[in-house]
Each structure stands twice: as C-alpha cells, then as structure tokens.
Amino acid sequence: GPGFGGSCFKKDISNLIYICNHYGLSEVASYWEKVILINQWQQKRISKIIVEKLFGNLSEKKIAILGFAFKSNTNDTRESPAISICKDLLEEGCFLSIYDPKVEINQIQNDLFKNGDDNSKVCVASTIQESVKNADAIILLTEWEEFKKINWDEIVPLMRKPSWLFDTR
C-alpha cells in the first residue's frame, strides 16, 4: 500500500517513542521510529516506481489520482499518503487530475500548495471519467468502494496510450 495516514496513528506512535525513551527503552523507541521511517519510505518508493515505469520522465504527462483521503468513507486528508506522493509527482513535472468522492477542492489545494505556489498543474475532477481523460496513468491511492467497481472497458479508451494503472490497494 501507499503507507498509513491519518492524524492518530503517527501521533500515537510518536507518543510511544517518547514514553519508551522516557523509560530508557531506547531499542524499543528505535523500533517504533523505524515504523514511521518505513511509512515515509513506502510513499517515496511508490513515487519512484511510477517515474521508473513511465520511462524515467513525467514531464508534461498527465496522471489521474483516484483517492486523496487517507482512508475511504471520510474527507479527512490529515497525513494522507496521497499528499506526499502527489508532491513528489509534481516535482517530476507532471499534471495531476485528482478525483476523490468526498474531499473538497479547497482541501486538496491547501494540502498540496502554500499561498502563492503555482497550482496550474493540478485539477480536481468531479468524476472518475473526467479525471482519467487523456491521462497517461492512473494511481489508485484510497480504497473507495466505487473504485472496486470501475468499468475498465469504459475507462481505458479515455486514456492515452500506452496507459498505466498503479493500484496501491
């Protein structure tokens, strides 16, 4: 998967690290620190795989992101792996078309950009079809029920060829 997200799990692990250090359990604290580092590594790993599979260059390519919330059935994006992955892909020069059934455009913009940043390479789609139109790849990041029922016979013709699907779920 793309790694864990949400505000609670990372905070709880960080608290566990603090408690372990407080009681002199440095090896246990180190173990839990590695859990957080592996989560960050996993997000970078997915970005690198995408760049590699798309011939080492994302410049001017369009990537459809399906799912931005850290988990399905919520509009919560706190610590969502999608944020890190999208930022990495934007640094590679691609265009992103993001679709999430519950996350609002303002939230996506706030998560990806600081005030004054150029947000012209990101659009927020209102449907899966709109998101994938002329896309070079689809990245499935959140496990929404509707993504399990995608009619691929309808979706694939909307994409550019060769087209890629990266299903992180």
Short mmCIF file of N, CA and C in Angstrom, two decimals, residues 65-77 98-108 111 124-128 142-147:
data_model
loop_
_atom_site.label_atom_id
_atom_site.label_comp_id
_atom_site.label_asym_id
_atom_site.label_seq_id
_atom_site.Cartn_x
_atom_site.Cartn_y
_atom_site.Cartn_z
N ILE A 65 -5.16 10.75 -10.27
CA ILE A 65 -5.07 10.27 -8.89
C ILE A 65 -6.49 9.94 -8.44
N LEU A 66 -6.71 8.68 -8.10
CA LEU A 66 -8.02 8.26 -7.61
C LEU A 66 -7.91 8.04 -6.11
N GLY A 67 -8.46 8.98 -5.37
CA GLY A 67 -8.45 8.94 -3.92
C GLY A 67 -7.40 9.86 -3.35
N PHE A 68 -7.82 10.74 -2.44
CA PHE A 68 -6.90 11.68 -1.80
C PHE A 68 -7.00 11.59 -0.28
N ALA A 69 -8.15 11.16 0.23
CA ALA A 69 -8.31 11.00 1.68
C ALA A 69 -7.40 9.88 2.16
N PHE A 70 -7.05 9.90 3.44
CA PHE A 70 -6.14 8.87 3.94
C PHE A 70 -6.79 7.51 4.05
N LYS A 71 -8.12 7.47 4.06
CA LYS A 71 -8.85 6.20 4.02
C LYS A 71 -10.23 6.46 3.41
N SER A 72 -10.90 5.39 3.04
CA SER A 72 -12.22 5.55 2.42
C SER A 72 -13.26 5.99 3.45
N ASN A 73 -14.36 6.47 2.93
CA ASN A 73 -15.51 6.90 3.73
C ASN A 73 -15.22 8.06 4.66
N THR A 74 -14.29 8.91 4.26
CA THR A 74 -14.00 10.12 5.02
C THR A 74 -13.49 11.20 4.06
N ASN A 75 -13.58 12.43 4.51
CA ASN A 75 -12.98 13.52 3.75
C ASN A 75 -11.69 13.99 4.43
N ASP A 76 -11.19 13.22 5.37
CA ASP A 76 -10.02 13.55 6.16
C ASP A 76 -8.74 13.27 5.36
N THR A 77 -7.93 14.30 5.20
CA THR A 77 -6.68 14.15 4.45
C THR A 77 -5.45 14.28 5.35
N ILE A 98 -7.04 14.96 -10.00
CA ILE A 98 -7.36 14.27 -8.76
C ILE A 98 -8.86 14.12 -8.61
N TYR A 99 -9.27 12.89 -8.31
CA TYR A 99 -10.68 12.64 -8.01
C TYR A 99 -10.78 11.91 -6.67
N ASP A 100 -11.57 12.47 -5.78
CA ASP A 100 -11.92 11.82 -4.52
C ASP A 100 -13.39 12.14 -4.27
N PRO A 101 -14.20 11.13 -3.94
CA PRO A 101 -15.63 11.36 -3.79
C PRO A 101 -16.02 12.32 -2.67
N LYS A 102 -15.16 12.51 -1.67
CA LYS A 102 -15.55 13.34 -0.53
C LYS A 102 -14.66 14.53 -0.24
N VAL A 103 -13.43 14.53 -0.74
CA VAL A 103 -12.50 15.62 -0.42
C VAL A 103 -12.76 16.81 -1.34
N GLU A 104 -12.94 17.97 -0.74
CA GLU A 104 -13.23 19.20 -1.49
C GLU A 104 -11.96 19.77 -2.13
N ILE A 105 -12.15 20.50 -3.22
CA ILE A 105 -11.04 21.10 -3.96
C ILE A 105 -10.18 21.98 -3.06
N ASN A 106 -10.81 22.76 -2.17
CA ASN A 106 -10.03 23.65 -1.30
C ASN A 106 -9.09 22.86 -0.40
N GLN A 107 -9.54 21.72 0.08
CA GLN A 107 -8.70 20.90 0.95
C GLN A 107 -7.50 20.36 0.18
N ILE A 108 -7.73 19.89 -1.03
CA ILE A 108 -6.64 19.38 -1.86
C ILE A 108 -5.63 20.49 -2.13
N ASP A 111 -3.61 21.24 0.97
CA ASP A 111 -2.65 20.19 1.30
C ASP A 111 -1.44 20.19 0.37
N VAL A 124 -8.88 19.32 -10.08
CA VAL A 124 -9.69 18.40 -9.28
C VAL A 124 -10.91 18.05 -10.09
N ALA A 125 -11.06 16.77 -10.38
CA ALA A 125 -12.14 16.29 -11.24
C ALA A 125 -13.37 15.95 -10.40
N SER A 126 -14.52 15.99 -11.04
CA SER A 126 -15.76 15.66 -10.34
C SER A 126 -16.23 14.24 -10.61
N THR A 127 -15.55 13.55 -11.55
CA THR A 127 -15.88 12.14 -11.84
C THR A 127 -14.58 11.39 -12.15
N ILE A 128 -14.67 10.09 -12.07
CA ILE A 128 -13.53 9.26 -12.46
C ILE A 128 -13.22 9.48 -13.94
N THR A 142 -6.70 5.53 -2.61
CA THR A 142 -7.63 5.33 -1.50
C THR A 142 -8.60 4.23 -1.87
N GLU A 143 -8.93 3.42 -0.91
CA GLU A 143 -9.71 2.21 -1.17
C GLU A 143 -11.22 2.50 -1.12
N TRP A 144 -11.68 3.37 -1.99
CA TRP A 144 -13.11 3.67 -2.09
C TRP A 144 -13.85 2.51 -2.75
N GLU A 145 -15.04 2.24 -2.30
CA GLU A 145 -15.86 1.16 -2.85
C GLU A 145 -16.10 1.36 -4.35
N GLU A 146 -16.34 2.59 -4.77
CA GLU A 146 -16.61 2.84 -6.19
C GLU A 146 -15.40 2.53 -7.08
N PHE A 147 -14.20 2.55 -6.53
CA PHE A 147 -13.02 2.22 -7.32
C PHE A 147 -12.93 0.71 -7.55
#
